[in-house]
């Protein structure tokens, strides 16, 4: 019978890159099995894969991987949104990237882990619900794939749960400045049935940032109005 | 850096109407942004919107809004079922209503919050699963939209989790009296993958009520047979 | 007003067969209502139904029912995967079987409850995620319906959460021995948006078993590498 306690918490597998907040794990596969790669439906170009996966949070991690892919010779292959958050009303994430060189892929995943820790500063989780925000001065391939961000343009993201809070944030953002909607998601539209309204916006950098900040202010007022203060798994940076 | 503790739990935003049990929040938007309204796909008739949203529970809140809309000059625009319940096996809800006059909309949301507190008396949540029941003597637009209730007729609702309990409740209800099925939902059919079997029934008022009460009895016996007593976030009223 | 404490935890309903680990309940309906049976869309052949339903776990219970159906004069009618696990990242299950004789159906459900307890020994749930494994020397109708197992052939199953762990397990299994993929599932493909990658494999018994054991080893190393040891709701048997 297997004794799980015989296994160390200091993982030495070559696949293991690291972990960070929000039950996030980063892994690499240096030469994926061909039959499995076909099933994955991500093309057959890359056999060195980077895997990035969290129980809680999506936009912060996708923004982290967006920057990581821009900084390395790697490519986004797939982004999926499990309905998770460890009992809360949102998503987790499951991201696959590819590269020709496993060291590039490993480096991208390392960067993703680092940046996820920073981005977790704009996740607010209270007893009643949660809010998530991200901002990128110049969106890349991950934000485009996940939220239809316009590559090279500023991108802002806001999600609120319970969903009604998200809609008021979205309305506030749209009234705050002249921005364009890149994606609009609700429990039945585009999400994996999460209890959120999500808005992605693009446009002029200062307009996008101002819209996100106004949305954050109203979102926090409403969430805190539900009776408890949120925990923040990082340091707010916006 | 934002200091969330600088924000009061007594929300003074004009959008804020109130909160109640089951992490329910009621909000209004007096003049929704036009671009956002188009994305919402709820028609362009109303710019005064009422938002109603909970982490836990659906039928009780939908029945509350059903009565609230009947009592005010407002209209149901959309009802969505996030897969939530804060780690339990069911749904939350996200409801949007509209009106020409923001005070009508606000009043409807206020009524919805009050009635949700009452309806929460027929939600039973144990360590193992949950049961939810509602009954309306005369179904309106919300119950029609969500569960295909027949407007003006009596409507009964039952949901049981784990799902198997829901099916025995449904079978019991159908054998209890001559009622018609308005909706039948399972983890793969009609739900957002909740762990429930749900039955909506219509017909003669006394037949519908008798069917719901028989279903409740068997449901409670089975749920309690799993080893623990349910908590009730209100006072049973059926 | 109903007093739930007046109901005993020792359920005496004829529908009640029993309960076991993972919030699993087994029930029978000796003569299902005809109108309800039509709604269920499982054919009209059987009116004696067995119901099997858990909050947590799917493969262990489906393998249990697979063996139970093989050992009795019963048939699998439907298998559904609610997105549940009581706040964790996976599924529960909801299974309906049918038989001509209610005592056969009851016996199958009894067997399913017993075997579920045994199979729960290969479910590993930590603070960060979970792993699930099953192995059958000869797959039957339930494993075929749920995971496209080849009837009569050996079948192995592995699921890992967060999802990235599942993909490394799948890759490890494919490289371990010559096996065929019967199903490949991810948060967006085939699951009910669970935070898992799932692989089902068939082939030669020793090859399938070896592949599952290698996947288990890497899965445990990665899961434990996330910082905490898993709880096991049974005794590992593979």
XYZ file of C-alpha atoms in Angstrom:
714
model
C 0.000 0.000 0.000
C 1.278 3.423 -0.879
C 2.330 5.637 2.023
C 1.794 9.233 0.938
C 3.857 10.520 3.853
C 6.916 8.898 2.258
C 6.695 11.576 -0.447
C 8.432 14.896 0.222
C 6.698 18.259 -0.043
C 9.884 19.441 -1.789
C 9.085 18.107 -5.233
C 12.124 17.103 -7.306
C 10.329 15.996 -10.471
C 11.722 17.553 -13.636
C 8.164 18.575 -14.559
C 7.817 20.695 -11.418
C 8.552 24.407 -11.824
C 6.926 25.842 -8.720
C 3.797 26.957 -6.924
C 2.404 30.265 -5.735
C -0.680 31.817 -4.157
C -4.234 30.753 -5.056
C -3.259 27.072 -5.334
C -1.325 27.777 -8.488
C 1.098 25.224 -9.896
C 3.492 25.637 -12.830
C 4.737 22.572 -14.692
C 6.615 21.660 -17.870
C 6.554 18.599 -20.096
C 9.717 18.474 -22.178
C 8.430 16.037 -24.804
C 4.712 15.391 -24.662
C 3.404 12.015 -25.830
C 2.200 12.292 -29.437
C -1.083 10.456 -28.993
C -1.956 12.649 -26.034
C -0.941 15.804 -27.900
C -3.413 14.924 -30.678
C -6.211 14.588 -28.110
C -5.326 17.991 -26.661
C -6.313 19.716 -29.903
C -3.650 22.430 -29.559
C -1.778 21.657 -32.779
C 1.283 19.432 -33.197
C 3.871 22.206 -33.492
C 5.271 22.105 -29.963
C 6.309 19.136 -27.855
C 7.730 21.262 -25.039
C 4.676 22.389 -23.094
C 4.260 24.697 -20.130
C 1.259 24.150 -17.875
C -0.180 26.757 -15.555
C -3.138 25.967 -13.348
C -4.868 27.480 -10.307
C -7.829 26.667 -8.142
C -8.716 30.361 -7.707
C -8.447 33.349 -10.050
C -8.221 33.691 -13.788
C -7.584 37.225 -15.029
C -4.559 37.833 -12.807
C -2.933 34.614 -13.937
C -3.822 35.127 -17.594
C -2.336 38.630 -17.418
C 0.764 37.110 -15.792
C 1.108 34.529 -18.566
C 0.403 37.250 -21.146
C 3.489 39.120 -19.944
C 5.487 35.898 -19.578
C 4.802 34.849 -23.163
C 5.700 38.305 -24.466
C 9.045 38.065 -22.629
C 9.983 34.594 -23.908
C 10.043 32.606 -27.096
C 6.790 30.800 -26.346
C 3.212 30.714 -27.584
C -0.223 30.431 -25.961
C -1.892 27.142 -26.939
C -5.035 27.019 -24.798
C -6.762 28.790 -21.916
C -9.615 27.132 -20.052
C -11.832 28.323 -17.210
C -12.758 25.617 -14.724
C -15.637 26.555 -12.410
C -13.713 26.450 -9.157
C -12.389 29.031 -6.613
C -12.502 26.462 -3.774
C -16.145 26.988 -2.988
C -16.310 30.629 -4.076
C -18.291 31.927 -7.028
C -15.664 32.250 -9.740
C -13.206 30.463 -11.954
C -9.788 28.939 -11.706
C -7.604 28.650 -14.771
C -5.795 26.055 -16.843
C -3.342 27.404 -19.397
C -1.086 25.527 -21.840
C 1.810 27.223 -23.617
C 4.305 25.769 -26.085
C 7.854 26.431 -27.234
C 10.631 24.856 -29.217
C 13.040 24.967 -26.319
C 12.044 23.567 -22.931
C 14.183 26.157 -21.137
C 12.149 28.958 -22.754
C 8.962 27.275 -21.645
C 10.260 26.779 -18.106
C 11.314 30.406 -17.945
C 7.875 31.563 -19.100
C 6.190 29.488 -16.403
C 8.603 30.854 -13.781
C 7.708 34.398 -14.855
C 4.022 33.515 -14.756
C 4.337 32.314 -11.166
C 6.133 35.495 -10.091
C 3.662 37.804 -11.796
C 0.676 35.872 -10.450
C 1.822 36.726 -6.931
C 1.877 40.409 -7.862
C -1.435 40.315 -9.745
C -3.152 38.591 -6.809
C -3.052 42.018 -5.165
C -6.138 42.946 -7.162
C -8.236 40.007 -6.008
C -10.638 40.783 -3.164
C -12.417 37.866 -1.462
C -14.935 38.497 1.309
C -17.361 36.247 3.163
C -20.037 37.216 0.624
C -18.293 37.373 -2.735
C -15.250 38.510 -4.634
C -13.870 41.075 -7.072
C -10.996 40.717 -9.526
C -9.232 43.397 -11.592
C -6.328 43.496 -13.997
C -4.786 46.083 -16.208
C -2.252 45.712 -19.005
C -0.691 48.687 -20.806
C -0.247 46.521 -23.885
C -2.249 43.325 -24.257
C -0.670 40.239 -25.779
C -1.797 36.868 -27.045
C -3.129 35.453 -23.771
C -5.431 38.382 -23.061
C -6.541 38.306 -26.684
C -7.359 34.603 -26.560
C -9.142 34.752 -23.207
C -10.912 38.123 -23.349
C -10.635 39.349 -26.958
C -8.246 42.118 -25.918
C -6.814 44.119 -28.803
C -3.101 43.220 -29.128
C -0.857 46.166 -28.386
C -3.668 48.205 -26.839
C -4.319 48.840 -23.166
C -6.691 46.299 -21.628
C -8.697 46.335 -18.419
C -10.623 43.552 -16.708
C -13.201 43.513 -13.939
C -15.230 40.665 -12.429
C -17.704 40.940 -9.550
C -19.526 38.273 -7.545
C -22.401 38.020 -6.677
C -22.987 38.796 -10.338
C -25.085 41.927 -9.766
C -22.068 43.735 -8.345
C -20.200 42.986 -11.562
C -22.887 44.660 -13.651
C -22.789 47.854 -11.605
C -18.987 47.855 -11.957
C -19.331 47.380 -15.718
C -21.823 50.240 -15.964
C -19.554 52.463 -13.877
C -16.558 51.650 -16.076
C -18.448 52.447 -19.271
C -19.557 55.803 -17.894
C -16.111 56.617 -16.482
C -14.314 57.045 -19.785
C -14.408 56.308 -23.491
C -13.461 52.645 -23.723
C -14.547 49.727 -25.896
C -15.996 46.441 -24.657
C -13.890 43.436 -25.678
C -15.874 40.855 -23.729
C -18.981 40.702 -21.589
C -19.630 37.536 -19.592
C -22.371 36.410 -17.168
C -23.342 33.157 -15.416
C -24.988 31.969 -18.666
C -22.868 33.810 -21.243
C -19.214 32.965 -21.703
C -18.376 31.904 -18.146
C -18.350 28.326 -16.895
C -21.509 29.230 -14.919
C -19.587 31.340 -12.425
C -21.521 33.788 -10.253
C -19.943 36.820 -11.905
C -20.487 39.584 -14.397
C -17.194 40.174 -16.217
C -16.229 43.069 -18.462
C -13.088 43.400 -20.575
C -12.297 46.835 -22.012
C -9.717 48.242 -24.408
C -8.732 51.700 -25.565
C -6.486 54.545 -24.545
C -4.275 53.576 -21.578
C -5.372 56.328 -19.221
C -9.047 55.843 -20.103
C -8.853 52.092 -19.485
C -7.032 52.499 -16.193
C -9.456 55.184 -14.996
C -12.415 52.942 -15.861
C -10.918 50.014 -13.922
C -10.226 52.203 -10.895
C -13.766 53.607 -10.850
C -15.169 50.103 -11.176
C -12.950 48.938 -8.317
C -14.188 51.737 -6.066
C -17.887 50.990 -6.595
C -17.287 47.241 -6.470
C -15.529 47.486 -3.112
C -18.250 49.750 -1.705
C -20.954 47.273 -2.698
C -19.053 44.149 -1.629
C -18.166 45.666 1.734
C -21.790 46.834 1.972
C -22.683 43.130 2.145
C -21.210 43.160 5.620
C -17.587 42.003 5.694
C -14.176 43.154 4.519
C -12.353 41.256 1.778
C -9.077 39.400 2.211
C -6.486 40.270 -0.424
C -4.007 37.481 -1.325
C -1.377 40.071 -2.306
C -0.790 43.818 -2.357
C -3.112 46.062 -4.404
C -1.044 47.558 -7.226
C -3.520 49.575 -9.274
C -2.568 51.833 -2.446
C -6.227 51.386 -1.706
C -7.145 50.763 1.933
C -10.315 48.704 1.933
C -10.865 49.378 5.630
C -11.465 53.039 4.739
C -14.734 51.939 3.126
C -17.781 51.679 5.387
C -19.956 48.567 5.630
C -22.909 50.961 5.557
C -23.048 51.457 1.808
C -24.327 54.862 0.692
C -24.132 54.355 -3.084
C -27.332 55.246 -4.901
C -27.191 51.836 -6.589
C -27.382 50.012 -3.259
C -30.856 48.868 -2.172
C -30.004 46.288 0.482
C -28.888 42.800 1.358
C -30.498 39.790 2.990
C -29.850 36.134 3.821
C -27.997 33.762 1.487
C -25.525 36.470 0.396
C -28.252 38.249 -1.509
C -27.756 41.793 -2.744
C -30.316 44.079 -4.385
C -29.146 46.961 -6.592
C -30.549 49.488 -9.055
C -29.019 51.285 -12.013
C -31.074 54.377 -12.816
C -29.764 54.875 -16.369
C -27.719 51.992 -17.723
C -25.010 52.713 -20.289
C -26.374 52.091 -23.789
C -23.413 50.107 -25.102
C -23.530 47.836 -22.082
C -27.305 47.432 -22.376
C -26.881 46.161 -25.946
C -24.365 43.546 -24.738
C -26.819 42.395 -22.074
C -29.266 41.212 -24.712
C -32.338 42.096 -22.643
C -33.877 44.564 -25.082
C -33.441 48.352 -25.122
C -36.829 49.244 -23.599
C -35.728 49.951 -20.051
C -32.791 51.976 -18.776
C -33.819 51.726 -15.132
C -32.692 48.244 -14.104
C -33.085 46.309 -10.882
C -30.473 43.667 -10.083
C -30.990 40.793 -7.691
C -28.224 38.325 -7.010
C -27.433 35.625 -4.433
C -24.645 33.163 -3.773
C -27.110 30.524 -2.524
C -30.665 29.628 -3.548
C -32.679 30.207 -6.662
C -36.334 29.196 -6.421
C -37.013 31.145 -3.234
C -35.543 34.313 -4.696
C -37.237 33.844 -8.068
C -40.557 33.359 -6.280
C -39.835 36.520 -4.281
C -39.113 38.507 -7.437
C -42.171 36.948 -9.073
C -44.341 38.489 -6.373
C -42.354 41.737 -6.394
C -42.835 42.210 -10.134
C -46.553 41.469 -9.870
C -46.853 44.158 -7.183
C -44.961 46.871 -9.096
C -44.797 48.396 -12.523
C -41.734 46.386 -13.550
C -40.826 43.565 -15.897
C -38.543 40.514 -15.723
C -35.672 40.861 -18.212
C -33.401 37.911 -17.431
C -32.881 35.118 -14.908
C -29.611 33.204 -14.768
C -28.453 30.297 -12.630
C -24.812 30.449 -11.608
C -23.431 27.183 -10.246
C -22.641 28.393 -6.748
C -24.121 27.859 -3.245
C -20.764 28.606 -1.601
C -19.423 25.121 -1.954
C -22.776 23.348 -1.814
C -24.378 21.420 -4.679
C -26.829 23.952 -6.091
C -27.317 27.278 -7.772
C -27.317 30.904 -6.867
C -29.282 33.386 -8.927
C -28.806 36.543 -10.967
C -31.984 38.363 -11.959
C -32.426 41.577 -13.938
C -35.704 43.491 -13.983
C -36.598 46.715 -15.768
C -39.007 49.597 -15.351
C -39.703 53.048 -16.682
C -39.446 54.622 -13.246
C -36.413 53.931 -11.063
C -38.553 54.221 -7.916
C -40.755 51.342 -9.149
C -37.661 49.277 -9.791
C -36.207 50.105 -6.386
C -39.483 49.188 -4.714
C -39.572 45.838 -6.544
C -36.047 45.018 -5.396
C -36.938 45.997 -1.815
C -39.935 43.668 -1.941
C -37.740 40.930 -3.396
C -35.300 41.236 -0.501
C -38.108 41.039 2.082
C -39.762 38.044 0.466
C -36.446 36.237 0.021
C -36.023 36.257 3.771
C -39.436 34.626 4.145
C -38.901 32.118 1.335
C -35.540 31.059 2.792
C -37.622 29.201 5.367
C -38.052 26.402 2.853
C -34.344 25.884 2.214
C -32.794 23.017 4.168
C -28.999 22.675 4.127
C -27.307 19.780 5.931
C -23.719 18.538 6.026
C -24.589 16.151 3.164
C -26.866 18.084 0.838
C -29.809 20.423 0.556
C -33.497 20.697 -0.309
C -35.416 23.711 -1.606
C -39.164 24.212 -1.986
C -41.431 27.006 -3.090
C -45.116 27.386 -3.690
C -47.020 30.158 -5.406
C -50.827 30.287 -5.518
C -50.619 32.214 -8.767
C -47.416 32.140 -10.801
C -46.202 35.258 -12.585
C -43.614 36.153 -15.169
C -40.499 35.205 -13.190
C -41.648 31.676 -12.416
C -42.776 31.328 -16.027
C -39.401 32.438 -17.368
C -37.343 30.320 -14.977
C -39.441 27.166 -14.619
C -42.129 27.350 -17.331
C -44.833 27.861 -14.712
C -48.301 28.540 -16.122
C -49.149 32.214 -15.425
C -52.087 32.570 -13.064
C -51.956 28.911 -12.015
C -50.579 27.469 -8.798
C -46.925 26.474 -9.058
C -44.769 24.243 -6.887
C -41.011 23.713 -6.940
C -38.747 21.101 -5.389
C -34.995 20.556 -5.638
C -32.987 17.856 -3.855
C -29.233 17.321 -3.557
C -27.527 14.868 -3.852
C -29.546 14.522 -7.042
C -31.003 11.087 -6.247
C -33.008 12.572 -3.388
C -34.543 15.029 -5.849
C -35.775 12.225 -8.075
C -37.497 10.408 -5.209
C -39.119 13.709 -4.215
C -40.271 14.222 -7.819
C -41.718 10.713 -7.981
C -43.473 11.241 -4.650
C -44.949 14.543 -5.828
C -46.281 13.023 -9.046
C -47.955 10.194 -7.143
C -49.334 12.511 -4.448
C -51.832 14.349 -6.607
C -52.849 15.199 -10.174
C -50.344 17.862 -11.196
C -48.516 18.711 -14.420
C -44.757 18.894 -14.869
C -43.605 22.343 -16.016
C -39.878 21.618 -15.796
C -37.591 18.718 -15.005
C -33.903 19.419 -14.470
C -30.862 17.271 -13.621
C -27.081 17.783 -13.452
C -26.914 17.453 -17.254
C -30.368 18.750 -18.225
C -31.321 22.373 -17.657
C -29.218 23.063 -14.558
C -25.779 24.671 -14.587
C -24.406 21.201 -13.624
C -25.760 21.452 -10.099
C -26.032 18.240 -8.048
C -29.818 18.350 -8.009
C -32.941 16.894 -9.515
C -35.504 19.690 -9.811
C -39.212 19.434 -10.550
C -41.621 22.281 -11.256
C -45.340 21.472 -11.144
C -48.543 23.329 -11.930
C -52.245 22.641 -11.510
C -54.970 22.997 -8.938
C -53.739 24.924 -5.876
C -54.501 22.261 -3.286
C -53.055 19.495 -5.473
C -49.832 21.417 -6.057
C -49.420 22.274 -2.400
C -50.111 18.686 -1.316
C -47.537 17.407 -3.799
C -44.888 19.826 -2.511
C -45.595 18.888 1.101
C -45.321 15.140 0.377
C -42.085 15.741 -1.498
C -40.746 17.785 1.398
C -41.542 14.995 3.857
C -39.728 12.288 1.896
C -36.884 14.632 1.030
C -36.278 15.511 4.660
C -36.432 11.844 5.707
C -33.813 10.915 3.113
C -31.557 13.907 3.711
C -31.643 13.413 7.482
C -31.075 9.695 6.825
C -27.665 10.737 5.490
C -26.718 11.459 9.087
C -27.172 15.125 10.012
C -29.946 17.655 10.519
C -30.329 20.559 8.106
C -29.908 24.213 9.004
C -32.789 26.414 7.835
C -31.884 30.043 7.002
C -35.428 31.159 7.853
C -38.716 29.820 9.199
C -40.536 27.033 7.311
C -43.795 28.489 5.989
C -45.389 25.686 3.977
C -44.569 24.344 11.047
C -42.448 21.332 10.342
C -39.985 20.290 13.056
C -37.077 18.592 11.306
C -35.779 17.213 14.609
C -38.898 15.031 14.772
C -37.444 13.021 11.883
C -35.045 10.200 12.742
C -31.571 9.850 11.246
C -32.399 6.146 10.920
C -34.384 6.352 7.720
C -37.132 3.757 7.368
C -38.468 4.742 3.927
C -38.755 1.816 1.513
C -36.797 3.901 -1.025
C -33.774 4.143 1.283
C -31.013 1.568 0.703
C -28.098 3.186 2.519
C -25.324 5.725 2.560
C -21.539 5.609 2.509
C -18.472 7.831 2.308
C -18.311 10.944 0.127
C -21.938 11.889 0.847
C -23.147 8.962 -1.202
C -26.754 7.815 -0.991
C -28.333 4.736 -2.592
C -32.084 4.649 -3.240
C -34.674 2.574 -5.092
C -38.030 3.441 -6.625
C -40.072 0.285 -7.065
C -42.544 1.679 -9.598
C -41.605 5.080 -11.003
C -44.383 7.418 -12.109
C -44.898 7.102 -15.879
C -45.027 10.818 -16.656
C -41.804 11.382 -14.743
C -40.132 8.391 -16.422
C -40.863 9.934 -19.835
C -39.198 13.191 -18.736
C -36.128 11.249 -17.592
C -35.390 10.154 -21.146
C -33.974 6.763 -20.080
C -36.458 4.604 -21.986
C -39.704 3.104 -20.671
C -38.455 -0.466 -20.198
C -37.874 -0.407 -16.457
C -40.098 0.895 -13.695
C -37.887 -0.408 -10.889
C -35.055 2.111 -10.683
C -31.922 2.238 -8.578
C -30.449 5.674 -7.825
C -26.864 6.296 -6.787
C -25.646 9.769 -6.029
C -22.640 11.396 -4.327
C -21.449 14.904 -3.586
C -17.791 13.917 -4.159
C -16.142 11.458 -6.550
C -17.203 9.929 -9.812
C -14.848 7.270 -11.148
C -14.761 5.224 -7.937
C -18.529 5.151 -7.748
C -18.979 4.431 -11.446
C -16.495 1.558 -11.163
C -18.452 0.331 -8.134
C -21.734 0.437 -10.051
C -20.007 -1.160 -13.040
C -19.213 -4.188 -10.901
C -22.615 -4.088 -9.223
C -24.472 -4.174 -12.546
C -22.297 -7.026 -13.810
C -23.174 -9.022 -10.677
C -26.950 -8.474 -10.872
C -29.771 -8.557 -13.380
C -29.785 -4.792 -13.879
C -28.886 -2.250 -16.544
C -27.241 1.183 -16.571
C -29.728 3.852 -17.677
C -27.891 7.127 -17.150
C -24.725 8.567 -15.615
C -24.401 12.295 -14.985
C -21.546 14.407 -13.631
C -22.651 17.289 -11.440
C -19.946 19.888 -10.792
C -19.694 19.422 -7.049
C -17.129 17.897 -4.606
C -18.322 20.151 -1.767
C -16.206 23.103 -2.757
C -13.391 21.093 -4.332
C -12.486 21.098 -8.006
C -14.162 17.953 -9.296
C -17.421 16.135 -9.911
C -19.942 14.202 -7.951
C -22.089 11.600 -9.643
C -25.730 10.766 -10.293
C -26.395 7.301 -11.678
C -29.694 5.625 -12.563
C -29.983 1.865 -13.117
C -33.032 -0.202 -13.993
C -34.234 -3.757 -13.514
C -37.341 -5.861 -13.842
C -37.210 -6.942 -10.231
C -36.870 -4.362 -7.470
C -34.888 -6.802 -5.325
C -32.235 -7.056 -8.062
C -32.055 -3.289 -8.239
C -31.787 -2.961 -4.472
C -29.036 -5.574 -4.400
C -27.085 -3.722 -7.104
C -27.300 -0.474 -5.149
C -26.181 -2.282 -1.970
C -23.169 -3.650 -3.836
C -22.449 -0.214 -5.247
C -22.385 1.289 -1.743
C -19.996 -1.398 -0.484
C -17.626 -1.082 -3.422
C -17.675 2.706 -3.261
C -16.195 2.494 0.220
C -13.377 0.336 -1.120
C -12.796 2.460 -4.234
C -12.604 5.633 -2.132
C -9.159 4.389 -1.150
C -7.837 5.797 -4.399
C -9.152 9.310 -3.881
C -6.578 11.769 -2.527
C -7.811 15.203 -1.388
C -5.333 17.811 -0.139
C -5.669 21.473 0.765
C -4.676 22.344 -2.811
C -6.360 19.786 -5.039
C -7.239 16.152 -5.538
C -6.397 12.982 -7.472
C -8.654 10.046 -8.312
C -7.755 6.642 -9.771
C -9.616 3.484 -10.621
C -8.742 0.232 -12.296
C -10.999 -2.515 -13.588
C -9.668 -5.813 -14.940
C -12.750 -6.095 -17.140
C -14.830 -3.006 -17.878
C -18.596 -3.252 -18.061
C -21.478 -1.079 -19.186
C -21.056 1.750 -16.670
C -17.408 2.398 -17.491
C -18.276 2.161 -21.181
C -21.083 4.688 -20.866
C -19.122 7.132 -18.718
C -15.603 6.841 -20.123
C -15.893 4.863 -23.386
C -14.090 1.908 -21.810
C -13.908 -1.181 -24.032
C -16.251 -3.827 -22.547
C -14.344 -6.889 -21.352
C -10.975 -5.120 -21.501
C -8.931 -3.722 -18.653
C -9.661 -0.053 -17.947
C -7.768 2.564 -15.997
C -8.814 6.049 -14.927
C -6.900 9.049 -13.620
C -8.034 12.569 -12.737
C -5.857 15.349 -11.330
C -6.744 18.793 -9.969
C -5.564 21.523 -10.428
C -5.907 20.442 -14.038
C -2.217 20.769 -14.940
C -1.369 17.887 -12.614
C -3.825 15.713 -14.524
C -2.060 16.395 -17.816
C 1.342 15.387 -16.433
C -0.263 12.210 -15.060
C -1.815 11.514 -18.474
C 1.518 12.040 -20.221
C 3.251 9.776 -17.705
C 0.660 7.054 -18.210
C 0.978 7.146 -21.992
C 4.743 6.836 -21.767
C 4.602 4.090 -19.119
C 3.137 1.375 -21.292
C 1.279 0.628 -24.517
C -2.306 1.611 -23.749
C -5.128 3.237 -25.708
C -6.943 6.416 -24.765
C -10.682 5.882 -24.297
C -11.457 9.383 -23.050
C -9.655 12.664 -22.505
C -11.437 15.399 -20.566
C -10.509 18.933 -19.459
C -12.319 21.888 -17.856
C -13.803 22.771 -21.264
C -13.939 19.335 -22.890
C -16.227 16.633 -21.549
C -16.255 17.622 -17.884
C -18.905 19.777 -16.227
C -16.231 22.522 -16.008
C -14.323 20.709 -13.269
C -10.728 21.763 -12.568
C -9.315 18.442 -13.785
C -7.592 16.724 -16.638
C -8.972 13.186 -16.887
C -7.640 10.251 -18.884
C -9.307 6.886 -19.415
C -7.156 4.085 -20.851
C -7.760 0.534 -22.047
C -5.568 -2.339 -23.143
C -3.671 -5.238 -21.663
C -4.357 -5.607 -17.936
C -0.764 -5.329 -16.743
C -0.051 -2.391 -19.057
C -3.130 -0.492 -17.881
C -2.371 -1.127 -14.228
C 1.279 -0.102 -14.643
C 0.219 3.118 -16.369
C -2.212 3.989 -13.554
C 0.425 3.300 -10.900
C 3.020 5.496 -12.636
C 0.449 8.269 -13.008
C -0.438 7.961 -9.334
C 3.203 8.288 -8.317
C 3.807 11.484 -10.302
C 0.417 12.883 -9.373
C 1.082 12.426 -5.665
C 4.558 13.953 -5.950
C 3.150 17.045 -7.661
C 0.101 17.389 -5.408
C 2.198 17.000 -2.263
C 4.687 19.432 -3.830
C 1.926 22.025 -3.528
C 2.564 21.937 0.205
C 0.182 19.608 2.041
C -0.569 15.909 2.353
C -3.830 14.503 1.017
C -6.549 12.905 3.098
C -7.710 9.544 1.795
C -11.364 8.643 2.513
C -10.520 4.916 2.414
C -7.559 2.569 2.073
C -5.411 2.675 -1.094
C -5.906 -0.641 -2.900
C -3.907 -0.284 -6.126
